[in-house]
Amino acid sequence: MCEIVKDEEMSVLPEVDDDLLAKIVKTWDEPPYKHRYVSMDIGFKDLTVVLYGYYDFRNDVVVIQDEIVRNGKQIHLPVFTKELAAKEEELWTNPLTNEMFRPDLRVSDVNPFVLQEISVHSDGEINFAIASKDNKLAHLNKLRVMLAGEKIIINPKCTTLIRHIKNARWKEKGNKDDFARSPDDGHYDAVDALLYFIRAVNYNKNPYPAGYGFNVRNMHIEKAMIS
């Protein structure tokens, strides 16, 4: 069987091949404390992709836990809103205490009607901030570095995201303004959703409480040695 070689000029993420995917597509042990994020790329002609995940502060890794993917033309917003709420509850409810953790931030590309309808149908519980979209190429390069450095971990259930980061192509050679369109993968919308995600993360905010992991026994030993 002949191996398909990526055209680096046309590939959006040329670093992403089967070897890299074998390293970054896996389950991940959740840290006890984390900041959670949701990112959404809205598509009416193409796909609407929503990514769910968190930032593992101590390991400096972005973890994508799950995705929702819908054909934009077929979205019924009241039903879609329930799906968004159900996914957060599924992922971020403590099974022991039944406590539900809300994401620290949700971001989406601009579509005032859709975002307003989601807020209305969720009784104001699900609100999205507008995702940063300036300097896209610079942040796309950051995404490439993070992927190549194995700083993004993707759960195997995120099949659309995995396929999109592997196959995304530019619309025109030498013009890095727009992604191509695919009959099956739309406008590679999961790549944009991932871009919004990594830009939303606050990499400097420590989720761990002060003194977490501090060993009191070691403190007493050190004091005894000093005295």
Short mmCIF file of C-alpha atoms in Angstrom, two decimals:
data_model
loop_
_atom_site.label_atom_id
_atom_site.label_comp_id
_atom_site.label_asym_id
_atom_site.label_seq_id
_atom_site.Cartn_x
_atom_site.Cartn_y
_atom_site.Cartn_z
CA MET A 1 0.00 0.00 0.00
CA CYS A 2 1.36 3.44 -0.92
CA GLU A 3 1.58 6.03 1.86
CA ILE A 4 -0.16 9.30 1.09
CA VAL A 5 2.32 12.14 1.59
CA LYS A 6 0.95 15.50 2.68
CA ASP A 7 1.47 18.52 0.48
CA GLU A 8 2.94 20.96 3.02
CA GLU A 9 1.82 23.95 0.99
CA MET A 10 -1.80 22.81 0.98
CA SER A 11 -2.02 21.15 4.39
CA VAL A 12 -3.24 23.41 7.19
CA LEU A 13 -1.56 21.29 9.89
CA PRO A 14 1.23 19.40 8.12
CA GLU A 15 2.66 18.08 11.41
CA VAL A 16 -0.44 15.98 12.05
CA ASP A 17 0.16 12.52 10.65
CA ASP A 18 -0.62 9.01 11.87
CA ASP A 19 2.52 8.90 14.01
CA LEU A 20 1.60 12.08 15.87
CA LEU A 21 -2.04 11.04 16.22
CA ALA A 22 -0.89 7.78 17.82
CA LYS A 23 0.75 9.89 20.55
CA ILE A 24 -1.89 12.54 21.21
CA VAL A 25 -5.16 10.65 20.67
CA LYS A 26 -5.72 8.88 23.97
CA THR A 27 -7.53 9.08 27.26
CA TRP A 28 -6.02 11.25 29.99
CA ASP A 29 -6.17 11.05 33.77
CA GLU A 30 -8.15 14.07 34.89
CA PRO A 31 -6.40 16.30 37.43
CA PRO A 32 -8.29 17.04 40.66
CA TYR A 33 -8.48 20.74 39.82
CA LYS A 34 -8.81 22.25 36.36
CA HIS A 35 -10.37 25.06 34.39
CA ARG A 36 -12.99 23.89 31.92
CA TYR A 37 -13.74 25.39 28.52
CA VAL A 38 -16.24 25.07 25.67
CA SER A 39 -15.60 26.35 22.15
CA MET A 40 -18.03 26.42 19.23
CA ASP A 41 -17.70 27.07 15.52
CA ILE A 42 -21.12 27.74 14.01
CA GLY A 43 -21.75 26.60 10.46
CA PHE A 44 -24.95 26.80 8.47
CA LYS A 45 -23.55 25.77 5.09
CA ASP A 46 -21.16 23.34 6.78
CA LEU A 47 -20.82 21.80 10.23
CA THR A 48 -21.33 23.24 13.68
CA VAL A 49 -18.65 21.84 15.99
CA VAL A 50 -18.55 22.21 19.78
CA LEU A 51 -15.48 21.11 21.74
CA TYR A 52 -15.35 20.38 25.47
CA GLY A 53 -12.22 20.15 27.54
CA TYR A 54 -9.90 21.60 30.15
CA TYR A 55 -6.37 22.79 30.80
CA ASP A 56 -4.18 20.49 32.91
CA PHE A 57 -2.13 23.20 34.64
CA ARG A 58 0.53 20.98 36.21
CA ASN A 59 1.24 19.07 33.01
CA ASP A 60 0.78 22.11 30.73
CA VAL A 61 -1.56 20.18 28.46
CA VAL A 62 -4.86 21.10 26.81
CA VAL A 63 -7.23 18.12 26.92
CA ILE A 64 -10.19 17.86 24.54
CA GLN A 65 -12.66 15.50 26.19
CA ASP A 66 -15.58 15.41 23.78
CA GLU A 67 -17.33 17.04 20.86
CA ILE A 68 -20.78 17.71 19.49
CA VAL A 69 -21.01 17.87 15.69
CA ARG A 70 -24.17 18.79 13.81
CA ASN A 71 -25.03 19.64 10.23
CA GLY A 72 -25.67 23.36 10.41
CA LYS A 73 -28.67 23.23 8.10
CA GLN A 74 -30.45 20.72 10.32
CA ILE A 75 -29.94 22.32 13.74
CA HIS A 76 -33.10 22.93 15.75
CA LEU A 77 -31.93 25.40 18.37
CA PRO A 78 -34.18 24.33 21.30
CA VAL A 79 -33.01 20.72 20.88
CA PHE A 80 -29.40 21.76 20.27
CA THR A 81 -29.41 23.83 23.47
CA LYS A 82 -30.54 20.78 25.46
CA GLU A 83 -27.71 18.78 23.90
CA LEU A 84 -25.19 21.43 24.97
CA ALA A 85 -26.47 21.38 28.54
CA ALA A 86 -26.58 17.58 28.66
CA LYS A 87 -22.96 17.29 27.49
CA GLU A 88 -21.71 19.63 30.20
CA GLU A 89 -23.66 17.70 32.80
CA GLU A 90 -22.31 14.38 31.49
CA LEU A 91 -18.69 15.52 31.53
CA TRP A 92 -18.55 17.73 34.57
CA THR A 93 -20.80 16.26 37.25
CA ASN A 94 -19.05 14.77 40.28
CA PRO A 95 -20.43 11.21 40.59
CA LEU A 96 -19.87 11.18 44.37
CA THR A 97 -21.37 14.54 45.31
CA ASN A 98 -23.59 15.07 42.24
CA GLU A 99 -22.12 18.58 42.05
CA MET A 100 -22.21 20.09 38.57
CA PHE A 101 -19.23 22.20 37.50
CA ARG A 102 -19.88 24.93 34.95
CA PRO A 103 -17.18 25.76 32.42
CA ASP A 104 -14.98 28.73 33.27
CA LEU A 105 -15.55 30.09 29.78
CA ARG A 106 -17.53 29.32 26.64
CA VAL A 107 -16.48 30.94 23.37
CA SER A 108 -17.99 30.97 19.90
CA ASP A 109 -17.60 32.72 16.58
CA VAL A 110 -20.02 35.56 15.97
CA ASN A 111 -23.65 34.75 15.27
CA PRO A 112 -25.83 36.99 17.47
CA PHE A 113 -29.08 35.20 16.59
CA VAL A 114 -27.81 31.70 17.44
CA LEU A 115 -26.06 32.79 20.64
CA GLN A 116 -29.12 34.72 21.81
CA GLU A 117 -31.43 31.79 21.09
CA ILE A 118 -29.16 29.40 23.01
CA SER A 119 -29.20 31.77 25.98
CA VAL A 120 -32.99 32.10 25.82
CA HIS A 121 -33.65 28.37 25.50
CA SER A 122 -31.32 27.65 28.43
CA ASP A 123 -32.96 30.29 30.61
CA GLY A 124 -29.74 32.26 30.61
CA GLU A 125 -27.62 29.35 31.82
CA ILE A 126 -25.58 28.83 28.63
CA ASN A 127 -23.87 31.95 27.36
CA PHE A 128 -20.96 32.26 24.95
CA ALA A 129 -18.38 35.01 24.75
CA ILE A 130 -17.17 35.99 21.29
CA ALA A 131 -14.04 34.07 20.35
CA SER A 132 -10.89 35.97 19.44
CA LYS A 133 -10.25 35.68 15.69
CA ASP A 134 -7.57 38.29 14.97
CA ASN A 135 -4.09 37.22 13.82
CA LYS A 136 -5.43 33.82 12.80
CA LEU A 137 -2.28 32.69 11.04
CA ALA A 138 -0.09 33.45 14.08
CA HIS A 139 -2.39 31.43 16.33
CA LEU A 140 -2.59 28.67 13.76
CA ASN A 141 1.20 28.46 14.00
CA LYS A 142 0.87 28.27 17.79
CA LEU A 143 -1.60 25.42 17.34
CA ARG A 144 0.89 23.62 15.09
CA VAL A 145 3.62 23.98 17.72
CA MET A 146 1.32 22.72 20.48
CA LEU A 147 0.24 19.72 18.46
CA ALA A 148 3.79 18.82 17.43
CA GLY A 149 4.93 19.23 21.05
CA GLU A 150 2.14 16.91 22.26
CA LYS A 151 0.63 19.73 24.32
CA ILE A 152 -2.87 18.90 23.08
CA ILE A 153 -4.45 15.57 24.00
CA ILE A 154 -7.61 14.46 22.20
CA ASN A 155 -9.98 11.80 23.45
CA PRO A 156 -10.53 9.07 20.82
CA LYS A 157 -14.27 9.77 20.83
CA CYS A 158 -13.59 13.13 19.09
CA THR A 159 -13.60 11.54 15.65
CA THR A 160 -14.49 14.68 13.70
CA LEU A 161 -11.78 16.77 15.35
CA ILE A 162 -9.20 14.05 14.72
CA ARG A 163 -10.20 13.77 11.06
CA HIS A 164 -10.22 17.53 10.54
CA ILE A 165 -6.80 18.24 12.03
CA LYS A 166 -5.35 15.47 9.89
CA ASN A 167 -7.05 16.38 6.60
CA ALA A 168 -7.63 20.16 6.68
CA ARG A 169 -6.40 21.84 3.50
CA TRP A 170 -6.14 25.39 2.25
CA LYS A 171 -8.55 26.52 -0.44
CA GLU A 172 -5.73 27.75 -2.67
CA LYS A 173 -2.01 27.08 -2.74
CA GLY A 174 -0.09 30.07 -1.48
CA ASN A 175 -3.22 31.70 -0.01
CA LYS A 176 -3.64 31.00 3.70
CA ASP A 177 -6.84 32.95 4.20
CA ASP A 178 -9.47 30.25 3.91
CA PHE A 179 -9.85 26.50 4.36
CA ALA A 180 -11.01 24.33 1.49
CA ARG A 181 -14.40 22.65 1.59
CA SER A 182 -14.88 18.90 1.65
CA PRO A 183 -18.06 16.97 0.78
CA ASP A 184 -17.73 14.99 4.03
CA ASP A 185 -15.88 17.36 6.37
CA GLY A 186 -17.43 20.68 5.45
CA HIS A 187 -15.14 23.65 6.01
CA TYR A 188 -12.95 21.73 8.48
CA ASP A 189 -14.86 23.57 11.18
CA ALA A 190 -13.33 21.58 14.05
CA VAL A 191 -9.96 23.22 13.33
CA ASP A 192 -11.47 26.65 13.95
CA ALA A 193 -13.18 25.36 17.09
CA LEU A 194 -9.81 24.11 18.33
CA LEU A 195 -8.22 27.47 17.54
CA TYR A 196 -10.90 29.24 19.58
CA PHE A 197 -10.31 26.76 22.41
CA ILE A 198 -6.55 27.26 22.76
CA ARG A 199 -7.03 31.03 22.62
CA ALA A 200 -9.66 30.93 25.36
CA VAL A 201 -7.45 29.08 27.85
CA ASN A 202 -5.92 31.10 30.66
CA TYR A 203 -2.57 29.36 30.86
CA ASN A 204 -1.39 31.44 33.84
CA LYS A 205 -4.34 30.81 36.16
CA ASN A 206 -3.57 28.13 38.73
CA PRO A 207 -6.70 26.10 39.57
CA TYR A 208 -5.16 24.49 42.67
CA PRO A 209 -5.98 25.92 46.10
CA ALA A 210 -3.15 27.44 48.11
CA GLY A 211 -1.18 24.79 49.98
CA TYR A 212 -2.54 21.91 47.90
CA GLY A 213 -0.16 18.95 48.14
CA PHE A 214 1.86 20.52 50.95
CA ASN A 215 3.31 17.78 53.12
CA VAL A 216 3.09 18.79 56.80
CA ARG A 217 5.22 15.80 57.85
CA ASN A 218 8.13 17.03 55.72
CA MET A 219 7.86 20.46 57.33
CA HIS A 220 8.28 18.94 60.80
CA ILE A 221 11.29 16.90 59.64
CA GLU A 222 12.94 20.01 58.20
CA LYS A 223 12.34 21.97 61.41
CA ALA A 224 13.89 19.14 63.45
CA MET A 225 16.98 19.10 61.24
CA ILE A 226 17.39 22.87 61.54
CA SER A 227 17.08 22.86 65.34
#
